[in-house]
Amino acid sequence: MIDPTGAEPRIAIVTGGSGGIGRAVAERLAADGMRVVVGYAGNPARAEQVVEAIAAAGGTAAGVAADVADEAQVAALFDEAERLYGGVDVVVHAAGIMLLSPLAELDLADLDRMHRVNIRGTFVVDRQAARRVRRGGAIINFSSSVVKLGLPSYSAYAASKGAVDAITWILAKELRGRDVTVNAVAPGPTATPLFLDGKDHAAVEELARMAPLERLGLPADIAEAVAFLAGPARWVNGQVIYVNGGIA
């Protein structure tokens, strides 16, 4: 895609970019004129589908495998973005896992898995982003509306996303003087495979009715908020933006 202003395209890395919200974000940023590195963990075919969809729409993208909790692999992800496109301007850390259980019945192995991906992964990705994102850039983490909703069975997941909130607030302050914003989006119930997995129709309908708009969010709804933070929102910094259709 050619920028009619003649400006150099911005470069975005999207972790978890091969499916669900991450795919919608990658495609939206590409549609906005960015060159996108689609980070993925274990499904190269699905990542290639995203890259092909972006190319078919006139954008530029490449898929790069990386375990977000592995320091060496994340460093290599950023290295590849710089090798391909010359730098990094936007990092969207959308990779995450959600494993639900009442606290009293929680398998601690599930807690450890979410800690590794959702908390350690955010630290690892944000550390590289803090070192490499160019002036005028943006770092966007993914929190969740369940941090404040307090839904039963979400305690471990909400705890992991509460940690993301804290990382976001503090990193924004640590990057003083860099002209790099750090924010998080906190989706509400959104129609993705991650969210719908294991829920029966009645549960999904109940969650859809929670918002005054009386529907589940769509990945495109979340991508719209990310695009705002990645582009024009230069005076929004250190915030967690709840993108949930008005759920209290």
Short mmCIF file of C-alpha atoms in Angstrom, two decimals:
data_model
loop_
_atom_site.label_atom_id
_atom_site.label_comp_id
_atom_site.label_asym_id
_atom_site.label_seq_id
_atom_site.Cartn_x
_atom_site.Cartn_y
_atom_site.Cartn_z
CA MET A 1 0.00 0.00 0.00
CA ILE A 2 1.39 3.41 -0.97
CA ASP A 3 1.09 6.28 1.51
CA PRO A 4 -0.15 9.30 -0.50
CA THR A 5 1.74 11.63 1.86
CA GLY A 6 5.04 10.05 0.88
CA ALA A 7 5.84 9.18 4.48
CA GLU A 8 7.69 5.97 5.26
CA PRO A 9 5.31 3.17 6.32
CA ARG A 10 5.28 2.39 10.01
CA ILE A 11 6.22 -1.10 11.14
CA ALA A 12 4.06 -3.13 13.53
CA ILE A 13 4.63 -6.40 15.35
CA VAL A 14 1.46 -8.21 16.43
CA THR A 15 1.96 -11.20 18.72
CA GLY A 16 -0.84 -13.72 18.63
CA GLY A 17 -1.48 -12.36 15.17
CA SER A 18 -2.59 -15.58 13.52
CA GLY A 19 -6.12 -15.84 14.88
CA GLY A 20 -9.04 -14.20 16.66
CA ILE A 21 -8.47 -10.65 17.82
CA GLY A 22 -4.80 -10.73 16.84
CA ARG A 23 -5.65 -11.47 13.22
CA ALA A 24 -8.20 -8.65 13.13
CA VAL A 25 -5.58 -6.29 14.57
CA ALA A 26 -2.92 -7.35 12.06
CA GLU A 27 -5.30 -6.88 9.13
CA ARG A 28 -6.54 -3.51 10.42
CA LEU A 29 -3.04 -2.11 10.94
CA ALA A 30 -2.05 -3.30 7.47
CA ALA A 31 -5.16 -1.63 6.05
CA ASP A 32 -4.02 1.56 7.81
CA GLY A 33 -0.78 1.38 5.82
CA MET A 34 1.58 -0.33 8.26
CA ARG A 35 3.89 -3.17 7.40
CA VAL A 36 2.99 -5.95 9.79
CA VAL A 37 4.96 -8.80 11.32
CA VAL A 38 2.48 -11.49 12.33
CA GLY A 39 3.88 -13.24 15.38
CA TYR A 40 2.58 -16.74 16.02
CA ALA A 41 3.38 -19.64 18.33
CA GLY A 42 2.48 -22.96 16.74
CA ASN A 43 0.37 -22.78 13.59
CA PRO A 44 2.36 -21.59 10.58
CA ALA A 45 -0.44 -22.41 8.13
CA ARG A 46 -2.87 -20.12 9.95
CA ALA A 47 -0.27 -17.35 10.13
CA GLU A 48 0.34 -17.70 6.40
CA GLN A 49 -3.40 -17.28 5.80
CA VAL A 50 -3.24 -13.93 7.60
CA VAL A 51 -0.18 -12.85 5.58
CA GLU A 52 -1.91 -13.86 2.33
CA ALA A 53 -5.12 -12.02 3.29
CA ILE A 54 -3.14 -8.86 4.01
CA ALA A 55 -1.27 -9.16 0.71
CA ALA A 56 -4.52 -9.76 -1.19
CA ALA A 57 -5.87 -6.52 0.28
CA GLY A 58 -2.81 -4.60 -0.92
CA GLY A 59 -0.82 -4.64 2.32
CA THR A 60 2.57 -5.96 3.37
CA ALA A 61 3.12 -8.61 6.03
CA ALA A 62 5.34 -11.50 7.08
CA GLY A 63 4.80 -14.30 9.57
CA VAL A 64 7.45 -15.02 12.22
CA ALA A 65 7.26 -17.78 14.83
CA ALA A 66 8.02 -16.92 18.46
CA ASP A 67 7.09 -18.22 21.90
CA VAL A 68 6.29 -14.94 23.67
CA ALA A 69 7.69 -16.21 26.98
CA ASP A 70 11.03 -17.21 25.44
CA GLU A 71 13.49 -14.34 25.60
CA ALA A 72 15.66 -15.54 22.71
CA GLN A 73 12.72 -16.18 20.40
CA VAL A 74 11.16 -12.79 21.10
CA ALA A 75 14.50 -11.06 20.49
CA ALA A 76 14.70 -12.93 17.18
CA LEU A 77 11.15 -11.78 16.33
CA PHE A 78 12.22 -8.16 16.73
CA ASP A 79 15.46 -8.83 14.86
CA GLU A 80 13.49 -10.17 11.92
CA ALA A 81 11.13 -7.18 11.90
CA GLU A 82 14.14 -4.86 11.78
CA ARG A 83 15.82 -6.97 9.08
CA LEU A 84 12.73 -7.06 6.88
CA TYR A 85 11.45 -3.53 7.31
CA GLY A 86 14.14 -1.44 9.00
CA GLY A 87 12.69 -0.84 12.46
CA VAL A 88 9.74 -1.20 14.82
CA ASP A 89 7.16 1.52 15.52
CA VAL A 90 4.20 -0.35 17.01
CA VAL A 91 4.06 -3.47 19.16
CA VAL A 92 0.69 -5.06 19.89
CA HIS A 93 0.99 -7.88 22.38
CA ALA A 94 -2.22 -9.83 21.78
CA ALA A 95 -0.94 -13.34 22.56
CA GLY A 96 -2.52 -14.93 25.60
CA ILE A 97 -4.35 -17.96 26.98
CA MET A 98 -7.47 -18.28 29.13
CA LEU A 99 -8.07 -21.31 31.35
CA LEU A 100 -11.14 -21.12 33.59
CA SER A 101 -11.91 -22.77 36.92
CA PRO A 102 -13.33 -21.89 40.33
CA LEU A 103 -10.39 -21.00 42.55
CA ALA A 104 -10.96 -23.91 44.93
CA GLU A 105 -10.77 -26.36 42.04
CA LEU A 106 -8.00 -24.67 40.08
CA ASP A 107 -5.28 -26.89 38.66
CA LEU A 108 -2.08 -25.09 39.59
CA ALA A 109 -0.53 -26.29 36.34
CA ASP A 110 -3.12 -24.14 34.54
CA LEU A 111 -2.18 -21.19 36.75
CA ASP A 112 1.47 -21.71 35.86
CA ARG A 113 0.66 -21.87 32.13
CA MET A 114 -1.25 -18.58 32.27
CA HIS A 115 1.50 -16.99 34.34
CA ARG A 116 4.07 -18.01 31.75
CA VAL A 117 2.16 -16.77 28.70
CA ASN A 118 0.12 -13.87 30.06
CA ILE A 119 2.53 -12.37 32.61
CA ARG A 120 6.03 -13.52 31.68
CA GLY A 121 5.12 -13.15 28.00
CA THR A 122 4.11 -9.54 28.56
CA PHE A 123 7.34 -8.81 30.39
CA VAL A 124 9.45 -10.42 27.67
CA VAL A 125 7.67 -8.72 24.75
CA ASP A 126 7.45 -5.35 26.48
CA ARG A 127 11.12 -5.45 27.41
CA GLN A 128 12.13 -5.80 23.77
CA ALA A 129 9.55 -3.19 22.78
CA ALA A 130 10.87 -0.72 25.36
CA ARG A 131 14.37 -1.13 23.96
CA ARG A 132 13.51 -1.00 20.26
CA VAL A 133 10.34 0.95 19.46
CA ARG A 134 11.25 4.17 17.67
CA ARG A 135 10.21 7.68 18.70
CA GLY A 136 6.57 8.35 17.99
CA GLY A 137 5.75 4.69 18.47
CA ALA A 138 3.23 2.78 20.56
CA ILE A 139 3.19 -0.31 22.76
CA ILE A 140 -0.25 -1.87 23.25
CA ASN A 141 -0.85 -4.72 25.68
CA PHE A 142 -3.96 -6.83 26.12
CA SER A 143 -5.76 -6.83 29.44
CA SER A 144 -9.35 -7.98 30.01
CA SER A 145 -12.60 -6.53 31.30
CA VAL A 146 -12.88 -9.48 33.71
CA VAL A 147 -10.28 -7.74 35.90
CA LYS A 148 -13.03 -5.41 37.10
CA LEU A 149 -16.10 -7.58 36.39
CA GLY A 150 -15.08 -10.31 38.84
CA LEU A 151 -16.89 -13.18 37.13
CA PRO A 152 -16.81 -16.56 38.89
CA SER A 153 -14.22 -19.04 37.50
CA TYR A 154 -12.05 -16.21 36.11
CA SER A 155 -9.88 -15.60 39.18
CA ALA A 156 -6.60 -16.94 37.80
CA TYR A 157 -7.08 -15.41 34.36
CA ALA A 158 -8.14 -12.05 35.82
CA ALA A 159 -5.12 -12.10 38.12
CA SER A 160 -2.82 -12.59 35.14
CA LYS A 161 -4.46 -9.68 33.32
CA GLY A 162 -4.32 -7.49 36.42
CA ALA A 163 -0.56 -7.94 36.20
CA VAL A 164 -0.71 -6.68 32.60
CA ASP A 165 -2.45 -3.53 33.84
CA ALA A 166 0.35 -2.88 36.33
CA ILE A 167 3.07 -3.48 33.74
CA THR A 168 1.34 -1.07 31.35
CA TRP A 169 0.95 1.76 33.84
CA ILE A 170 4.52 1.55 35.07
CA LEU A 171 6.21 1.08 31.69
CA ALA A 172 4.48 4.22 30.41
CA LYS A 173 6.23 6.17 33.17
CA GLU A 174 9.57 4.44 32.63
CA LEU A 175 9.60 5.56 28.99
CA ARG A 176 9.45 9.24 29.95
CA GLY A 177 11.12 11.36 27.28
CA ARG A 178 11.03 8.67 24.59
CA ASP A 179 7.79 9.82 22.87
CA VAL A 180 6.50 6.24 23.04
CA THR A 181 3.01 5.58 24.41
CA VAL A 182 2.13 2.48 26.41
CA ASN A 183 -1.51 1.47 26.81
CA ALA A 184 -3.65 -1.64 27.13
CA VAL A 185 -7.01 -2.61 25.72
CA ALA A 186 -9.35 -4.64 27.90
CA PRO A 187 -11.91 -6.45 25.76
CA GLY A 188 -15.18 -7.68 27.14
CA PRO A 189 -16.90 -10.83 25.88
CA THR A 190 -15.74 -11.14 22.27
CA ALA A 191 -16.69 -13.78 19.74
CA THR A 192 -13.36 -15.57 19.31
CA PRO A 193 -12.46 -19.27 19.56
CA LEU A 194 -10.51 -18.50 22.77
CA PHE A 195 -13.59 -17.00 24.41
CA LEU A 196 -16.23 -19.40 23.08
CA ASP A 197 -14.30 -22.60 23.85
CA GLY A 198 -16.12 -24.71 26.44
CA LYS A 199 -19.17 -22.43 26.78
CA ASP A 200 -22.66 -23.68 25.96
CA HIS A 201 -25.20 -21.61 24.05
CA ALA A 202 -27.00 -20.42 27.18
CA ALA A 203 -23.77 -19.14 28.73
CA VAL A 204 -22.84 -17.30 25.56
CA GLU A 205 -26.30 -15.70 25.36
CA GLU A 206 -26.08 -14.57 28.99
CA LEU A 207 -22.68 -12.97 28.40
CA ALA A 208 -23.94 -11.28 25.24
CA ARG A 209 -26.76 -9.63 27.22
CA MET A 210 -24.34 -8.07 29.72
CA ALA A 211 -23.55 -5.13 27.46
CA PRO A 212 -26.21 -2.44 26.85
CA LEU A 213 -25.65 -3.10 23.14
CA GLU A 214 -26.78 -6.69 23.82
CA ARG A 215 -24.27 -8.55 21.70
CA LEU A 216 -20.82 -10.01 21.92
CA GLY A 217 -17.96 -7.89 20.70
CA LEU A 218 -16.37 -8.71 17.38
CA PRO A 219 -12.62 -8.89 16.75
CA ALA A 220 -13.00 -5.88 14.46
CA ASP A 221 -14.41 -3.86 17.37
CA ILE A 222 -11.26 -4.49 19.37
CA ALA A 223 -8.99 -3.87 16.37
CA GLU A 224 -10.58 -0.44 15.92
CA ALA A 225 -9.52 0.57 19.43
CA VAL A 226 -6.02 -0.80 18.88
CA ALA A 227 -5.71 1.15 15.63
CA PHE A 228 -6.60 4.34 17.49
CA LEU A 229 -3.92 3.72 20.12
CA ALA A 230 -1.40 2.71 17.46
CA GLY A 231 -1.98 5.79 15.34
CA PRO A 232 -3.65 9.08 16.23
CA ALA A 233 -3.89 8.65 20.02
CA ARG A 234 -0.64 10.39 20.95
CA TRP A 235 -2.07 11.96 24.12
CA VAL A 236 -3.47 8.69 25.49
CA ASN A 237 -0.75 7.10 27.60
CA GLY A 238 -0.55 4.76 30.57
CA GLN A 239 -4.22 3.82 30.24
CA VAL A 240 -6.28 0.65 30.20
CA ILE A 241 -9.09 1.19 27.66
CA TYR A 242 -12.17 -0.96 28.29
CA VAL A 243 -13.56 -2.06 24.93
CA ASN A 244 -16.65 -3.96 26.01
CA GLY A 245 -19.82 -2.32 24.71
CA GLY A 246 -20.57 -0.56 28.00
CA ILE A 247 -20.40 -3.38 30.55
CA ALA A 248 -20.04 -1.73 33.97
#
